C-alpha positions as CSV (number, residue, x, y, z in Angstrom):
1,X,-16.9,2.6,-0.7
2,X,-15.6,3.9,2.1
3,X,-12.5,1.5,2.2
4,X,-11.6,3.3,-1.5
5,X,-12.0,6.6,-0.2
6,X,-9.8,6.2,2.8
7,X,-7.3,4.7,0.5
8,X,-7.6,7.1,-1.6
9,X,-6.6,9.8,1.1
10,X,-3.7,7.3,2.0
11,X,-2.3,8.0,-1.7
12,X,-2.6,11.6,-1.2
13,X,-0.9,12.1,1.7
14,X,2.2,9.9,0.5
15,X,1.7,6.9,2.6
16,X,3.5,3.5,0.6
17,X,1.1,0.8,-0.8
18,X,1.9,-1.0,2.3
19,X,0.4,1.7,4.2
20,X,-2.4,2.1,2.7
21,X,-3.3,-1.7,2.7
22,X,-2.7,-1.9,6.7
23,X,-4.5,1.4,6.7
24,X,-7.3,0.1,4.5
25,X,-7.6,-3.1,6.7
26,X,-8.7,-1.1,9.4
27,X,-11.8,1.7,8.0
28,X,-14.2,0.0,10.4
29,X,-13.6,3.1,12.7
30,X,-13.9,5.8,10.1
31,X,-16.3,7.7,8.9
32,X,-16.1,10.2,5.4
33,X,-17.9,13.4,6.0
34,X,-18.0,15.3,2.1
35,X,-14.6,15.8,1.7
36,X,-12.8,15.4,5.2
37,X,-12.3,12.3,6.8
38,X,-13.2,12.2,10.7
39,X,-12.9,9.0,13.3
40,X,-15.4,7.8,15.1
41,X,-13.1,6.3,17.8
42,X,-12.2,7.9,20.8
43,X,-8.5,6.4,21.1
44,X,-7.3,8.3,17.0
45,X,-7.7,11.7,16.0
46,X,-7.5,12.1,11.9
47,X,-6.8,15.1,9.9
48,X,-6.3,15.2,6.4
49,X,-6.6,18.5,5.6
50,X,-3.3,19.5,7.3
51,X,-1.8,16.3,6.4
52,X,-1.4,15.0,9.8
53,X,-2.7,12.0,10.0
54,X,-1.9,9.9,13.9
55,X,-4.4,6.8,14.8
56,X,-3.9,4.4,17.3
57,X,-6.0,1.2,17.9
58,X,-5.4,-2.0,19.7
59,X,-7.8,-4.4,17.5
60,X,-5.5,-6.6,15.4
61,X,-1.8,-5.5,17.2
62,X,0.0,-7.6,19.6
63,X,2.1,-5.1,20.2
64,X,3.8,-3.8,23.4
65,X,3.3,-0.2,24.1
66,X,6.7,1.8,25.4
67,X,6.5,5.1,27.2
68,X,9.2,7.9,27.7
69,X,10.9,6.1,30.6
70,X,10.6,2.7,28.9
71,X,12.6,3.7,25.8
72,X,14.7,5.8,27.8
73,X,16.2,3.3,29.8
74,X,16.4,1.6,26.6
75,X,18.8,4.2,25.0
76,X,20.7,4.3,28.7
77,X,21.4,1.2,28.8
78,X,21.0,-0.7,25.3
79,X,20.1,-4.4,25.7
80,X,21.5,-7.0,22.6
81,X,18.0,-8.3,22.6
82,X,16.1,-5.3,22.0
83,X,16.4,-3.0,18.8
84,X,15.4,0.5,18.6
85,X,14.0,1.4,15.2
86,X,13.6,4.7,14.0
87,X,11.2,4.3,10.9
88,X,11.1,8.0,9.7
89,X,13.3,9.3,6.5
90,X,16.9,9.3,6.4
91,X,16.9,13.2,6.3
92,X,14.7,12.9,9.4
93,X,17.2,10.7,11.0
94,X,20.0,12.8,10.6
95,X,18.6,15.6,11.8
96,X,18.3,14.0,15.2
97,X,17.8,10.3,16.6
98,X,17.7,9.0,20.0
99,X,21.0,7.4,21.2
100,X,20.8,4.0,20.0
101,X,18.4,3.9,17.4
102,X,19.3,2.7,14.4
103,X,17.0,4.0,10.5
104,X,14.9,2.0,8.1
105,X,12.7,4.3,7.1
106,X,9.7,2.6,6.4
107,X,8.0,4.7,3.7
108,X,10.7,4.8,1.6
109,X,11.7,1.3,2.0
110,X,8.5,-0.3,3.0
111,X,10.0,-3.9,1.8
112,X,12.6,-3.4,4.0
113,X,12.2,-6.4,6.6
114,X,11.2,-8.5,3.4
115,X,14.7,-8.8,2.0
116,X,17.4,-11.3,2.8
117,X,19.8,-10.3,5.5
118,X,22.6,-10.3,3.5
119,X,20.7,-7.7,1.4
120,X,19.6,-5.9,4.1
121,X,22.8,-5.1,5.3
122,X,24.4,-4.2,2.1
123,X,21.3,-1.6,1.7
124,X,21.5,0.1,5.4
125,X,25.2,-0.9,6.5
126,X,23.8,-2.8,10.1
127,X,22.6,-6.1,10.0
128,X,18.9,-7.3,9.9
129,X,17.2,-7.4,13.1
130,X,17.1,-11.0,14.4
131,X,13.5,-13.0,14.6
132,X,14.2,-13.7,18.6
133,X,15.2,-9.4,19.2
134,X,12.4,-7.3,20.6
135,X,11.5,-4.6,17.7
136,X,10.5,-1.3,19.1
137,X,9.7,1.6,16.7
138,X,9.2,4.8,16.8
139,X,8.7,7.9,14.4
140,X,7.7,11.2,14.5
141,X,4.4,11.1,15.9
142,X,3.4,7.2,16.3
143,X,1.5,6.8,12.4
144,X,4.2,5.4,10.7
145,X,5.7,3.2,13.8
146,X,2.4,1.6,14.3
147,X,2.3,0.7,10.6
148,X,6.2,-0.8,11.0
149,X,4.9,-2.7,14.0
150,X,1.8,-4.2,11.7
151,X,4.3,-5.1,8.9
152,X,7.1,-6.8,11.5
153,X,4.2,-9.1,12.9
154,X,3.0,-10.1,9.1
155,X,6.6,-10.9,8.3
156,X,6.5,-12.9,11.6
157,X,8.4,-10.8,14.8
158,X,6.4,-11.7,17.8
159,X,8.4,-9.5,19.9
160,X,7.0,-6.0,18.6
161,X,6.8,-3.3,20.3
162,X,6.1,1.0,19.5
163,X,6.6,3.4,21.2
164,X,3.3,6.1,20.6
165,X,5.1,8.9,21.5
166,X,7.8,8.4,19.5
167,X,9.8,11.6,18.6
168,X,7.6,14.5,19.4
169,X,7.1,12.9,23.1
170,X,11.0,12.5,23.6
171,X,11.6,16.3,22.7
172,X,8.3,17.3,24.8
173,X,10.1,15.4,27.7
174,X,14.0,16.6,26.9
175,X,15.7,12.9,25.7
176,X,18.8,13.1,24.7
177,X,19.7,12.9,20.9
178,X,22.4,12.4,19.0
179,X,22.9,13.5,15.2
């Protein structure tokens, strides 16, 4: 029941039917209180009336956590084996990035990772990520990266990585960008 109704919130705030399954997967810390949903664990915060919606939690991810000065020395100094993926909408993209990122926004192309390389790179003019390159993802606020990093590891990246943060942190702590 409450698995429908959390999906159910996942549809209205716009979140792909990928989303909403790794976001159905884990309702074990939720909680639906009449018609706003609230979490019961101490590392998410949920809010659906203002449609923000940010959630963190470590059961089922493998993934690396990056802070500020991980992912800036990242964009100082880009490493061949590590990619930087900015997984929030094109127009969000090209409104600012941080240096060496490059976009596959992952609600609007959720299937992205799925398709061939050859089609992958016809759809976002860079080639695919390889399987042996560290993936580490950011958005705006750390929701939509964490689902990136959940969909990488089902397609079968080991390397994953997100950084939390993600866009909102590297303002707060004045990164550089680049539009």
């Amino acid at each position: 029941m409450a698995s429908r109704r959390i999906t159910s919130v996942a549809s209205r705030v716009g979140l792909a039917s990928s989303w909403r399954a790794a976001f159905t997967a884990r309702t074990s810390p939720f909680r639906i209180a009449s018609s706003r949903v609230t979490s019961s664990s101490p590392s998410s915060s949920l809010r659906v009336g203002g449609s923000q919606i940010r959630w963190h939690t470590t059961a089922g991810t493998k993934s690396k956590v990056y802070n500020f000065e991980d992912v800036k020395s990242l964009s100082d100094a880009p490493d061949s084996s590590k990619v930087l993926i900015d997984v929030r909408e094109p127009a969000e993209f090209e409104a600012g990035y941080i240096p060496g990122a490059i976009n596959i926004p992952v609600s609007s192309a959720p299937d992205a990772m799925f398709m061939p390389a050859d089609e992958f790179e016809d759809k976002f003019g860079f080639p695919k990520p390889k399987a042996d390159q560290e993936l580490v993802f950011y958005c705006k606020a750390g929701v939509r990266s964490s689902a990136a990093a959940q969909l990488a590891q089902q397609i079968g990246y080991h390397n994953v990585s997100e950084y939390r943060g993600s866009w909102l942190d590297w303002q707060k702590n004045g990164g550089k960008t680049e539009k």
